[in-house]
Amino acid sequence: MKTIGKLAKELNISIETIRFYERQGLIEQPLKPESGYRMYGDALTSQLKFILKAKALGFTLKEIESLMSLSDSCADIESMGLQKLNLIRNKIADLQRLEKVIQDMTDSCKANQDPQSCPVINSLK
Amino acid sequence: MKTIGKLAKELNISIETIRFYERQGLIEQPLKPESGYRMYGDALTSQLKFILKAKALGFTLKEIESLMSLSDSCADIESMGLQKLNLIRNKIADLQRLEKVIQDMTDSCKANQDPQSCPVINSLK
DNA sequence: ATAAACTCCGTACATAAGTACGGGGTCAAT
DNA sequence: ATTGACCCCGTACTTATGTACGGAGTTTAT
């Protein structure tokens, strides 16, 4: 059993973040003995680790809540994954389009002879 | 000269958005005759169009403010573009890594035989 | 001339994911 | 027994980009 400070240090997050997840309903409020201090055991610790790993995968807190509530239904998890995959691929495609536009922009700057008139600015006008 | 409502409709944004850009200092407050109503001419209209186009390119309002203040210095614009390009490429790379992780996840779901234990959830635990 | 539509201003609310603060109680060490 | 470190709670603040609201004044149409 550890206090919130130890747990926060162990997980490399802030105390406030843990309290925040609790307020959001992602984790339960742990037992608080006479002192009123939260005491964390292994269950809550690994639940928090779960949250942090899922967050690193790009899931939002709301999605993580779903992930945890789905318990172990593999089909549901797979479907969330596929959905996420779709989002990611769309985002990549968007960014690649953007990349091309901005690449063209800077190219035209490089090719520009007149330093007083920027083709990018002109094209936006 | 048009009122804010006409302008908003013309640009397909809301009145509030125009007032918001004004508050943010992106555009000047236009002349307001006796009535107290904002009246917009061509200059402000094209400035707003500029903002909307730049926003569509993925520039933030803060960056757009810079873009407009740089007036026409092509080198500065190019450097902002290159910076943006860097960000975009990093974001793409991040997303591609993520794509692979989640692809693997869903693959392992598909290959899974026991519907009661999900390899994804297990790996997060 | 009256009603509908438009605009004004300031303020609060929205999202996501926290961070910061302030005044108080508690625990551990000296 | 006192000091410093730790924790409590509730609330406000943060960033970015707006959206919504409410009460008042103005303009336009009938």
PDB file of C-alpha atoms (C1' of nucleotides) in Angstrom:
ATOM      1  CA  MET A   1       0.000   0.000   0.000  1.00  0.00           C
ATOM      2  CA  LYS A   2       1.406   3.336  -1.021  1.00  0.00           C
ATOM      3  CA  THR A   3       0.306   6.911  -0.752  1.00  0.00           C
ATOM      4  CA  ILE A   4      -0.643   8.935  -3.779  1.00  0.00           C
ATOM      5  CA  GLY A   5       2.733  10.643  -3.810  1.00  0.00           C
ATOM      6  CA  LYS A   6       4.679   7.394  -4.055  1.00  0.00           C
ATOM      7  CA  LEU A   7       2.360   6.084  -6.733  1.00  0.00           C
ATOM      8  CA  ALA A   8       2.656   9.283  -8.736  1.00  0.00           C
ATOM      9  CA  LYS A   9       6.430   9.106  -8.573  1.00  0.00           C
ATOM     10  CA  GLU A  10       6.404   5.417  -9.532  1.00  0.00           C
ATOM     11  CA  LEU A  11       4.248   6.091 -12.572  1.00  0.00           C
ATOM     12  CA  ASN A  12       5.947   9.339 -13.395  1.00  0.00           C
ATOM     13  CA  ILE A  13       2.771  11.371 -13.385  1.00  0.00           C
ATOM     14  CA  SER A  14       1.540  14.035 -11.019  1.00  0.00           C
ATOM     15  CA  ILE A  15      -0.628  13.587  -7.962  1.00  0.00           C
ATOM     16  CA  GLU A  16      -3.133  15.924  -9.537  1.00  0.00           C
ATOM     17  CA  THR A  17      -3.375  13.699 -12.566  1.00  0.00           C
ATOM     18  CA  ILE A  18      -4.308  10.723 -10.414  1.00  0.00           C
ATOM     19  CA  ARG A  19      -6.919  12.751  -8.585  1.00  0.00           C
ATOM     20  CA  PHE A  20      -8.150  13.984 -11.935  1.00  0.00           C
ATOM     21  CA  TYR A  21      -8.591  10.442 -13.276  1.00  0.00           C
ATOM     22  CA  GLU A  22     -10.479   9.639 -10.117  1.00  0.00           C
ATOM     23  CA  ARG A  23     -12.785  12.624 -10.582  1.00  0.00           C
ATOM     24  CA  GLN A  24     -13.343  11.513 -14.177  1.00  0.00           C
ATOM     25  CA  GLY A  25     -14.404   8.106 -12.987  1.00  0.00           C
ATOM     26  CA  LEU A  26     -11.545   6.281 -14.709  1.00  0.00           C
ATOM     27  CA  ILE A  27     -10.436   4.802 -11.428  1.00  0.00           C
ATOM     28  CA  GLU A  28     -12.185   4.274  -8.145  1.00  0.00           C
ATOM     29  CA  GLN A  29     -11.382   6.323  -5.108  1.00  0.00           C
ATOM     30  CA  PRO A  30      -9.189   4.001  -3.055  1.00  0.00           C
ATOM     31  CA  LEU A  31      -9.751   3.168   0.561  1.00  0.00           C
ATOM     32  CA  LYS A  32      -8.927   5.977   2.935  1.00  0.00           C
ATOM     33  CA  PRO A  33      -8.104   4.878   6.501  1.00  0.00           C
ATOM     34  CA  GLU A  34      -8.459   7.139   9.545  1.00  0.00           C
ATOM     35  CA  SER A  35      -5.918   9.568   8.211  1.00  0.00           C
ATOM     36  CA  GLY A  36      -8.025  10.355   5.207  1.00  0.00           C
ATOM     37  CA  TYR A  37      -5.099   9.597   2.907  1.00  0.00           C
ATOM     38  CA  ARG A  38      -5.652   7.566  -0.248  1.00  0.00           C
ATOM     39  CA  MET A  39      -3.808   4.237  -0.058  1.00  0.00           C
ATOM     40  CA  TYR A  40      -3.104   2.404  -3.297  1.00  0.00           C
ATOM     41  CA  GLY A  41      -2.602  -1.327  -3.768  1.00  0.00           C
ATOM     42  CA  ASP A  42      -1.625  -3.409  -6.754  1.00  0.00           C
ATOM     43  CA  ALA A  43      -5.040  -3.424  -8.371  1.00  0.00           C
ATOM     44  CA  LEU A  44      -5.276   0.323  -8.738  1.00  0.00           C
ATOM     45  CA  THR A  45      -1.627   0.553  -9.650  1.00  0.00           C
ATOM     46  CA  SER A  46      -1.990  -1.764 -12.601  1.00  0.00           C
ATOM     47  CA  GLN A  47      -5.222  -0.104 -13.616  1.00  0.00           C
ATOM     48  CA  LEU A  48      -3.356   3.169 -13.813  1.00  0.00           C
ATOM     49  CA  LYS A  49      -0.585   1.518 -15.800  1.00  0.00           C
ATOM     50  CA  PHE A  50      -3.213   0.260 -18.198  1.00  0.00           C
ATOM     51  CA  ILE A  51      -4.532   3.781 -18.609  1.00  0.00           C
ATOM     52  CA  LEU A  52      -1.089   5.188 -19.254  1.00  0.00           C
ATOM     53  CA  LYS A  53      -0.238   2.546 -21.848  1.00  0.00           C
ATOM     54  CA  ALA A  54      -3.511   3.028 -23.656  1.00  0.00           C
ATOM     55  CA  LYS A  55      -2.988   6.777 -23.591  1.00  0.00           C
ATOM     56  CA  ALA A  56       0.434   6.285 -25.146  1.00  0.00           C
ATOM     57  CA  LEU A  57      -1.336   4.413 -27.939  1.00  0.00           C
ATOM     58  CA  GLY A  58      -3.346   7.528 -28.629  1.00  0.00           C
ATOM     59  CA  PHE A  59      -6.615   6.561 -27.024  1.00  0.00           C
ATOM     60  CA  THR A  60      -8.519   9.362 -25.348  1.00  0.00           C
ATOM     61  CA  LEU A  61      -9.569   9.081 -21.723  1.00  0.00           C
ATOM     62  CA  LYS A  62     -13.125   8.555 -22.833  1.00  0.00           C
ATOM     63  CA  GLU A  63     -12.055   5.675 -25.081  1.00  0.00           C
ATOM     64  CA  ILE A  64      -9.966   4.216 -22.319  1.00  0.00           C
ATOM     65  CA  GLU A  65     -12.994   4.230 -20.075  1.00  0.00           C
ATOM     66  CA  SER A  66     -14.793   2.193 -22.733  1.00  0.00           C
ATOM     67  CA  LEU A  67     -11.823  -0.135 -23.136  1.00  0.00           C
ATOM     68  CA  MET A  68     -11.887  -0.872 -19.445  1.00  0.00           C
ATOM     69  CA  SER A  69     -15.625  -1.345 -19.271  1.00  0.00           C
ATOM     70  CA  LEU A  70     -15.630  -3.756 -22.208  1.00  0.00           C
ATOM     71  CA  SER A  71     -13.804  -6.098 -19.908  1.00  0.00           C
ATOM     72  CA  ASP A  72     -12.520  -8.795 -22.193  1.00  0.00           C
ATOM     73  CA  SER A  73     -14.763  -8.949 -25.195  1.00  0.00           C
ATOM     74  CA  CYS A  74     -12.196  -9.322 -27.923  1.00  0.00           C
ATOM     75  CA  ALA A  75     -14.557  -8.490 -30.760  1.00  0.00           C
ATOM     76  CA  ASP A  76     -15.433  -5.140 -29.196  1.00  0.00           C
ATOM     77  CA  ILE A  77     -11.812  -4.306 -28.663  1.00  0.00           C
ATOM     78  CA  GLU A  78     -11.001  -5.224 -32.225  1.00  0.00           C
ATOM     79  CA  SER A  79     -13.775  -3.000 -33.478  1.00  0.00           C
ATOM     80  CA  MET A  80     -12.503  -0.062 -31.447  1.00  0.00           C
ATOM     81  CA  GLY A  81      -9.059  -0.710 -32.838  1.00  0.00           C
ATOM     82  CA  LEU A  82     -10.302  -0.755 -36.404  1.00  0.00           C
ATOM     83  CA  GLN A  83     -12.179   2.473 -35.836  1.00  0.00           C
ATOM     84  CA  LYS A  84      -9.079   4.070 -34.413  1.00  0.00           C
ATOM     85  CA  LEU A  85      -7.095   2.749 -37.352  1.00  0.00           C
ATOM     86  CA  ASN A  86      -9.457   4.460 -39.719  1.00  0.00           C
ATOM     87  CA  LEU A  87      -9.093   7.755 -37.928  1.00  0.00           C
ATOM     88  CA  ILE A  88      -5.351   7.444 -37.952  1.00  0.00           C
ATOM     89  CA  ARG A  89      -5.189   6.671 -41.648  1.00  0.00           C
ATOM     90  CA  ASN A  90      -7.410   9.616 -42.469  1.00  0.00           C
ATOM     91  CA  LYS A  91      -5.273  11.861 -40.343  1.00  0.00           C
ATOM     92  CA  ILE A  92      -2.148  10.627 -42.102  1.00  0.00           C
ATOM     93  CA  ALA A  93      -3.709  11.261 -45.493  1.00  0.00           C
ATOM     94  CA  ASP A  94      -4.707  14.773 -44.461  1.00  0.00           C
ATOM     95  CA  LEU A  95      -1.251  15.524 -43.230  1.00  0.00           C
ATOM     96  CA  GLN A  96       0.331  14.184 -46.388  1.00  0.00           C
ATOM     97  CA  ARG A  97      -1.850  16.455 -48.489  1.00  0.00           C
ATOM     98  CA  LEU A  98      -0.884  19.335 -46.249  1.00  0.00           C
ATOM     99  CA  GLU A  99       2.756  18.344 -46.519  1.00  0.00           C
ATOM    100  CA  LYS A 100       2.585  18.610 -50.276  1.00  0.00           C
ATOM    101  CA  VAL A 101       0.911  22.016 -50.187  1.00  0.00           C
ATOM    102  CA  ILE A 102       3.461  23.449 -47.820  1.00  0.00           C
ATOM    103  CA  GLN A 103       6.324  21.827 -49.649  1.00  0.00           C
ATOM    104  CA  ASP A 104       5.137  23.534 -52.820  1.00  0.00           C
ATOM    105  CA  MET A 105       4.869  26.775 -50.901  1.00  0.00           C
ATOM    106  CA  THR A 106       8.417  26.723 -49.674  1.00  0.00           C
ATOM    107  CA  ASP A 107       9.655  25.568 -53.048  1.00  0.00           C
ATOM    108  CA  SER A 108       8.086  28.572 -54.666  1.00  0.00           C
ATOM    109  CA  CYS A 109       9.728  30.765 -52.045  1.00  0.00           C
ATOM    110  CA  LYS A 110      13.072  29.267 -52.853  1.00  0.00           C
ATOM    111  CA  ALA A 111      12.539  29.832 -56.548  1.00  0.00           C
ATOM    112  CA  ASN A 112      11.396  33.390 -56.003  1.00  0.00           C
ATOM    113  CA  GLN A 113      13.669  36.150 -57.324  1.00  0.00           C
ATOM    114  CA  ASP A 114      11.981  39.207 -55.855  1.00  0.00           C
ATOM    115  CA  PRO A 115      12.496  39.212 -52.074  1.00  0.00           C
ATOM    116  CA  GLN A 116       9.878  41.908 -51.645  1.00  0.00           C
ATOM    117  CA  SER A 117       6.959  39.879 -52.943  1.00  0.00           C
ATOM    118  CA  CYS A 118       6.325  36.448 -51.569  1.00  0.00           C
ATOM    119  CA  PRO A 119       4.409  34.021 -53.775  1.00  0.00           C
ATOM    120  CA  VAL A 120       2.924  32.352 -50.730  1.00  0.00           C
ATOM    121  CA  ILE A 121       1.493  35.543 -49.366  1.00  0.00           C
ATOM    122  CA  ASN A 122       0.340  36.499 -52.803  1.00  0.00           C
ATOM    123  CA  SER A 123      -1.443  33.224 -53.284  1.00  0.00           C
ATOM    124  CA  LEU A 124      -3.259  33.656 -50.011  1.00  0.00           C
ATOM    125  CA  LYS A 125      -4.439  37.124 -50.992  1.00  0.00           C
TER     126      LYS A 125
ATOM    127  CA  MET B   1     -19.707  48.115 -47.254  1.00  0.00           C
ATOM    128  CA  LYS B   2     -21.498  45.253 -45.564  1.00  0.00           C
ATOM    129  CA  THR B   3     -22.602  44.479 -42.058  1.00  0.00           C
ATOM    130  CA  ILE B   4     -21.053  41.682 -40.062  1.00  0.00           C
ATOM    131  CA  GLY B   5     -23.975  39.382 -40.818  1.00  0.00           C
ATOM    132  CA  LYS B   6     -23.587  39.670 -44.590  1.00  0.00           C
ATOM    133  CA  LEU B   7     -19.851  39.184 -44.323  1.00  0.00           C
ATOM    134  CA  ALA B   8     -20.261  36.145 -42.127  1.00  0.00           C
ATOM    135  CA  LYS B   9     -22.667  34.600 -44.602  1.00  0.00           C
ATOM    136  CA  GLU B  10     -20.374  35.420 -47.515  1.00  0.00           C
ATOM    137  CA  LEU B  11     -17.420  33.741 -45.811  1.00  0.00           C
ATOM    138  CA  ASN B  12     -19.473  30.940 -44.363  1.00  0.00           C
ATOM    139  CA  ILE B  13     -18.391  31.568 -40.818  1.00  0.00           C
ATOM    140  CA  SER B  14     -20.310  32.876 -37.849  1.00  0.00           C
ATOM    141  CA  ILE B  15     -20.609  36.450 -36.667  1.00  0.00           C
ATOM    142  CA  GLU B  16     -19.116  35.381 -33.393  1.00  0.00           C
ATOM    143  CA  THR B  17     -16.061  34.064 -35.151  1.00  0.00           C
ATOM    144  CA  ILE B  18     -15.447  37.410 -36.783  1.00  0.00           C
ATOM    145  CA  ARG B  19     -15.829  39.199 -33.477  1.00  0.00           C
ATOM    146  CA  PHE B  20     -13.535  36.608 -31.943  1.00  0.00           C
ATOM    147  CA  TYR B  21     -10.814  37.263 -34.513  1.00  0.00           C
ATOM    148  CA  GLU B  22     -11.201  40.938 -33.785  1.00  0.00           C
ATOM    149  CA  ARG B  23     -10.794  40.373 -30.057  1.00  0.00           C
ATOM    150  CA  GLN B  24      -7.716  38.277 -30.773  1.00  0.00           C
ATOM    151  CA  GLY B  25      -6.208  41.139 -32.713  1.00  0.00           C
ATOM    152  CA  LEU B  26      -6.127  39.258 -36.004  1.00  0.00           C
ATOM    153  CA  ILE B  27      -8.195  41.922 -37.673  1.00  0.00           C
ATOM    154  CA  GLU B  28      -8.867  45.527 -36.801  1.00  0.00           C
ATOM    155  CA  GLN B  29     -12.185  46.669 -35.539  1.00  0.00           C
ATOM    156  CA  PRO B  30     -13.792  48.231 -38.584  1.00  0.00           C
ATOM    157  CA  LEU B  31     -15.274  51.697 -38.681  1.00  0.00           C
ATOM    158  CA  LYS B  32     -18.538  51.991 -36.869  1.00  0.00           C
ATOM    159  CA  PRO B  33     -20.768  54.863 -38.028  1.00  0.00           C
ATOM    160  CA  GLU B  34     -23.488  56.476 -35.888  1.00  0.00           C
ATOM    161  CA  SER B  35     -25.392  53.224 -35.632  1.00  0.00           C
ATOM    162  CA  GLY B  36     -22.533  51.531 -33.881  1.00  0.00           C
ATOM    163  CA  TYR B  37     -22.631  48.686 -36.410  1.00  0.00           C
ATOM    164  CA  ARG B  38     -19.398  47.343 -37.856  1.00  0.00           C
ATOM    165  CA  MET B  39     -19.171  48.033 -41.567  1.00  0.00           C
ATOM    166  CA  TYR B  40     -16.790  45.944 -43.641  1.00  0.00           C
ATOM    167  CA  GLY B  41     -15.104  46.899 -46.908  1.00  0.00           C
ATOM    168  CA  ASP B  42     -12.925  44.966 -49.299  1.00  0.00           C
ATOM    169  CA  ALA B  43      -9.742  45.285 -47.288  1.00  0.00           C
ATOM    170  CA  LEU B  44     -11.082  43.535 -44.218  1.00  0.00           C
ATOM    171  CA  THR B  45     -12.947  41.039 -46.347  1.00  0.00           C
ATOM    172  CA  SER B  46      -9.819  39.869 -48.117  1.00  0.00           C
ATOM    173  CA  GLN B  47      -7.902  39.884 -44.863  1.00  0.00           C
ATOM    174  CA  LEU B  48     -10.473  37.499 -43.464  1.00  0.00           C
ATOM    175  CA  LYS B  49     -10.257  35.358 -46.573  1.00  0.00           C
ATOM    176  CA  PHE B  50      -6.518  35.224 -46.077  1.00  0.00           C
ATOM    177  CA  ILE B  51      -7.020  34.038 -42.524  1.00  0.00           C
ATOM    178  CA  LEU B  52      -9.448  31.342 -43.596  1.00  0.00           C
ATOM    179  CA  LYS B  53      -7.183  30.045 -46.335  1.00  0.00           C
ATOM    180  CA  ALA B  54      -4.189  29.963 -44.044  1.00  0.00           C
ATOM    181  CA  LYS B  55      -6.248  28.189 -41.427  1.00  0.00           C
ATOM    182  CA  ALA B  56      -7.244  25.588 -44.021  1.00  0.00           C
ATOM    183  CA  LEU B  57      -3.534  25.015 -44.557  1.00  0.00           C
ATOM    184  CA  GLY B  58      -3.238  24.097 -40.917  1.00  0.00           C
ATOM    185  CA  PHE B  59      -1.717  27.272 -39.554  1.00  0.00           C
ATOM    186  CA  THR B  60      -2.834  28.277 -36.084  1.00  0.00           C
ATOM    187  CA  LEU B  61      -4.302  31.710 -35.446  1.00  0.00           C
ATOM    188  CA  LYS B  62      -1.093  32.713 -33.748  1.00  0.00           C
ATOM    189  CA  GLU B  63       0.928  31.676 -36.776  1.00  0.00           C
ATOM    190  CA  ILE B  64      -1.457  33.487 -39.051  1.00  0.00           C
ATOM    191  CA  GLU B  65      -0.942  36.631 -37.035  1.00  0.00           C
ATOM    192  CA  SER B  66       2.792  36.236 -37.662  1.00  0.00           C
ATOM    193  CA  LEU B  67       2.226  35.528 -41.335  1.00  0.00           C
ATOM    194  CA  MET B  68       0.287  38.753 -41.687  1.00  0.00           C
ATOM    195  CA  SER B  69       2.739  40.815 -39.711  1.00  0.00           C
ATOM    196  CA  LEU B  70       5.695  39.562 -41.761  1.00  0.00           C
ATOM    197  CA  SER B  71       4.116  41.448 -44.605  1.00  0.00           C
ATOM    198  CA  ASP B  72       6.018  40.208 -47.602  1.00  0.00           C
ATOM    199  CA  SER B  73       9.409  39.004 -46.480  1.00  0.00           C
ATOM    200  CA  CYS B  74       9.685  35.831 -48.474  1.00  0.00           C
ATOM    201  CA  ALA B  75      12.572  34.392 -46.504  1.00  0.00           C
ATOM    202  CA  ASP B  76      10.606  34.614 -43.271  1.00  0.00           C
ATOM    203  CA  ILE B  77       7.597  32.985 -44.839  1.00  0.00           C
ATOM    204  CA  GLU B  78       9.745  30.209 -46.229  1.00  0.00           C
ATOM    205  CA  SER B  79      11.249  29.594 -42.828  1.00  0.00           C
ATOM    206  CA  MET B  80       7.827  29.353 -41.222  1.00  0.00           C
ATOM    207  CA  GLY B  81       6.819  26.930 -43.924  1.00  0.00           C
ATOM    208  CA  LEU B  82       9.857  24.754 -43.373  1.00  0.00           C
ATOM    209  CA  GLN B  83       9.207  24.714 -39.655  1.00  0.00           C
ATOM    210  CA  LYS B  84       5.623  23.690 -40.263  1.00  0.00           C
ATOM    211  CA  LEU B  85       6.806  21.037 -42.674  1.00  0.00           C
ATOM    212  CA  ASN B  86       9.006  19.586 -39.985  1.00  0.00           C
ATOM    213  CA  LEU B  87       6.138  19.412 -37.542  1.00  0.00           C
ATOM    214  CA  ILE B  88       3.934  17.783 -40.123  1.00  0.00           C
ATOM    215  CA  ARG B  89       6.493  15.150 -41.014  1.00  0.00           C
ATOM    216  CA  ASN B  90       7.060  14.303 -37.385  1.00  0.00           C
ATOM    217  CA  LYS B  91       3.341  14.004 -36.845  1.00  0.00           C
ATOM    218  CA  ILE B  92       3.042  11.707 -39.850  1.00  0.00           C
ATOM    219  CA  ALA B  93       5.840   9.525 -38.568  1.00  0.00           C
ATOM    220  CA  ASP B  94       4.218   9.325 -35.136  1.00  0.00           C
ATOM    221  CA  LEU B  95       0.914   8.355 -36.653  1.00  0.00           C
ATOM    222  CA  GLN B  96       2.505   5.712 -38.842  1.00  0.00           C
ATOM    223  CA  ARG B  97       4.125   4.130 -35.818  1.00  0.00           C
ATOM    224  CA  LEU B  98       0.790   4.225 -34.073  1.00  0.00           C
ATOM    225  CA  GLU B  99      -0.879   2.736 -37.128  1.00  0.00           C
ATOM    226  CA  LYS B 100       1.444  -0.221 -36.995  1.00  0.00           C
ATOM    227  CA  VAL B 101       0.857  -0.816 -33.291  1.00  0.00           C
ATOM    228  CA  ILE B 102      -2.895  -0.753 -33.654  1.00  0.00           C
ATOM    229  CA  GLN B 103      -2.800  -2.821 -36.804  1.00  0.00           C
ATOM    230  CA  ASP B 104      -0.877  -5.457 -34.879  1.00  0.00           C
ATOM    231  CA  MET B 105      -3.416  -5.210 -32.094  1.00  0.00           C
ATOM    232  CA  THR B 106      -6.384  -5.849 -34.299  1.00  0.00           C
ATOM    233  CA  ASP B 107      -4.531  -8.598 -36.144  1.00  0.00           C
ATOM    234  CA  SER B 108      -3.950 -10.400 -32.886  1.00  0.00           C
ATOM    235  CA  CYS B 109      -7.633 -10.013 -32.080  1.00  0.00           C
ATOM    236  CA  LYS B 110      -8.541 -11.571 -35.374  1.00  0.00           C
ATOM    237  CA  ALA B 111      -6.181 -14.487 -34.783  1.00  0.00           C
ATOM    238  CA  ASN B 112      -7.452 -14.996 -31.277  1.00  0.00           C
ATOM    239  CA  GLN B 113      -9.347 -18.222 -30.595  1.00  0.00           C
ATOM    240  CA  ASP B 114     -10.625 -17.569 -27.097  1.00  0.00           C
ATOM    241  CA  PRO B 115     -13.283 -14.844 -27.228  1.00  0.00           C
ATOM    242  CA  GLN B 116     -13.160 -14.467 -23.469  1.00  0.00           C
ATOM    243  CA  SER B 117      -9.572 -13.275 -23.280  1.00  0.00           C
ATOM    244  CA  CYS B 118      -8.445 -10.457 -25.496  1.00  0.00           C
ATOM    245  CA  PRO B 119      -4.732 -10.299 -26.313  1.00  0.00           C
ATOM    246  CA  VAL B 120      -4.919  -6.525 -26.523  1.00  0.00           C
ATOM    247  CA  ILE B 121      -6.353  -6.132 -23.071  1.00  0.00           C
ATOM    248  CA  ASN B 122      -3.936  -8.710 -21.793  1.00  0.00           C
ATOM    249  CA  SER B 123      -0.981  -6.884 -23.242  1.00  0.00           C
ATOM    250  CA  LEU B 124      -2.088  -3.667 -21.607  1.00  0.00           C
ATOM    251  CA  LYS B 125      -2.340  -5.324 -18.245  1.00  0.00           C
TER     252      LYS B 125
ATOM    253  C1'  DA C   1     -45.681  52.722 -36.449  1.00  0.00           C
ATOM    254  C1'  DT C   2     -44.921  48.420 -35.184  1.00  0.00           C
ATOM    255  C1'  DA C   3     -42.823  43.904 -35.614  1.00  0.00           C
ATOM    256  C1'  DA C   4     -39.070  41.171 -37.246  1.00  0.00           C
ATOM    257  C1'  DA C   5     -34.475  40.888 -38.028  1.00  0.00           C
ATOM    258  C1'  DC C   6     -30.165  42.546 -37.128  1.00  0.00           C
ATOM    259  C1'  DT C   7     -26.342  44.186 -34.191  1.00  0.00           C
ATOM    260  C1'  DC C   8     -24.099  45.697 -29.887  1.00  0.00           C
ATOM    261  C1'  DC C   9     -21.352  44.269 -25.542  1.00  0.00           C
ATOM    262  C1'  DG C  10     -19.661  41.481 -21.962  1.00  0.00           C
ATOM    263  C1'  DT C  11     -19.627  37.207 -20.053  1.00  0.00           C
ATOM    264  C1'  DA C  12     -19.991  32.394 -19.594  1.00  0.00           C
ATOM    265  C1'  DC C  13     -19.618  27.906 -21.645  1.00  0.00           C
ATOM    266  C1'  DA C  14     -17.648  24.185 -24.597  1.00  0.00           C
ATOM    267  C1'  DT C  15     -13.676  20.410 -25.325  1.00  0.00           C
ATOM    268  C1'  DA C  16      -9.449  17.665 -23.605  1.00  0.00           C
ATOM    269  C1'  DA C  17      -6.464  16.811 -20.376  1.00  0.00           C
ATOM    270  C1'  DG C  18      -4.740  18.307 -17.050  1.00  0.00           C
ATOM    271  C1'  DT C  19      -2.119  22.212 -13.681  1.00  0.00           C
ATOM    272  C1'  DA C  20      -2.091  25.502  -9.937  1.00  0.00           C
ATOM    273  C1'  DC C  21      -3.548  27.478  -5.666  1.00  0.00           C
ATOM    274  C1'  DG C  22      -4.838  28.210  -0.884  1.00  0.00           C
ATOM    275  C1'  DG C  23      -5.997  27.011   3.586  1.00  0.00           C
ATOM    276  C1'  DG C  24      -6.079  23.395   6.338  1.00  0.00           C
ATOM    277  C1'  DG C  25      -5.061  18.491   8.525  1.00  0.00           C
ATOM    278  C1'  DT C  26      -1.489  14.587   9.221  1.00  0.00           C
ATOM    279  C1'  DC C  27       2.760  12.012   9.488  1.00  0.00           C
ATOM    280  C1'  DA C  28       7.809  11.284  10.326  1.00  0.00           C
ATOM    281  C1'  DA C  29      11.939  12.760  12.203  1.00  0.00           C
ATOM    282  C1'  DT C  30      14.640  15.277  15.412  1.00  0.00           C
TER     283       DT C  30
ATOM    284  C1'  DA D   1       6.870  19.406  20.479  1.00  0.00           C
ATOM    285  C1'  DT D   2       8.069  21.499  16.478  1.00  0.00           C
ATOM    286  C1'  DT D   3       9.479  21.487  11.672  1.00  0.00           C
ATOM    287  C1'  DG D   4       9.132  19.892   7.107  1.00  0.00           C
ATOM    288  C1'  DA D   5       7.087  16.920   4.008  1.00  0.00           C
ATOM    289  C1'  DC D   6       3.021  15.020   2.745  1.00  0.00           C
ATOM    290  C1'  DC D   7      -1.922  14.936   1.859  1.00  0.00           C
ATOM    291  C1'  DC D   8      -6.909  16.664   1.882  1.00  0.00           C
ATOM    292  C1'  DC D   9     -10.692  19.371  -0.758  1.00  0.00           C
ATOM    293  C1'  DG D  10     -12.737  22.531  -3.801  1.00  0.00           C
ATOM    294  C1'  DT D  11     -12.055  25.839  -7.089  1.00  0.00           C
ATOM    295  C1'  DA D  12      -9.983  28.405 -10.657  1.00  0.00           C
ATOM    296  C1'  DC D  13      -6.849  28.554 -14.364  1.00  0.00           C
ATOM    297  C1'  DT D  14      -4.528  26.818 -18.755  1.00  0.00           C
ATOM    298  C1'  DT D  15      -4.518  26.370 -24.419  1.00  0.00           C
ATOM    299  C1'  DA D  16      -6.969  26.794 -28.805  1.00  0.00           C
ATOM    300  C1'  DT D  17     -10.818  27.974 -31.144  1.00  0.00           C
ATOM    301  C1'  DG D  18     -14.576  29.249 -31.022  1.00  0.00           C
ATOM    302  C1'  DT D  19     -20.139  29.069 -29.463  1.00  0.00           C
ATOM    303  C1'  DA D  20     -24.000  30.584 -26.694  1.00  0.00           C
ATOM    304  C1'  DC D  21     -26.674  33.802 -23.957  1.00  0.00           C
ATOM    305  C1'  DG D  22     -29.147  37.864 -22.453  1.00  0.00           C
ATOM    306  C1'  DG D  23     -30.631  42.437 -22.454  1.00  0.00           C
ATOM    307  C1'  DA D  24     -30.447  46.427 -24.987  1.00  0.00           C
ATOM    308  C1'  DG D  25     -30.294  49.472 -29.143  1.00  0.00           C
ATOM    309  C1'  DT D  26     -30.969  49.878 -34.556  1.00  0.00           C
ATOM    310  C1'  DT D  27     -32.585  49.064 -39.035  1.00  0.00           C
ATOM    311  C1'  DT D  28     -35.776  47.266 -42.378  1.00  0.00           C
ATOM    312  C1'  DA D  29     -40.056  45.771 -44.093  1.00  0.00           C
ATOM    313  C1'  DT D  30     -44.895  45.923 -44.060  1.00  0.00           C
TER     314       DT D  30
END
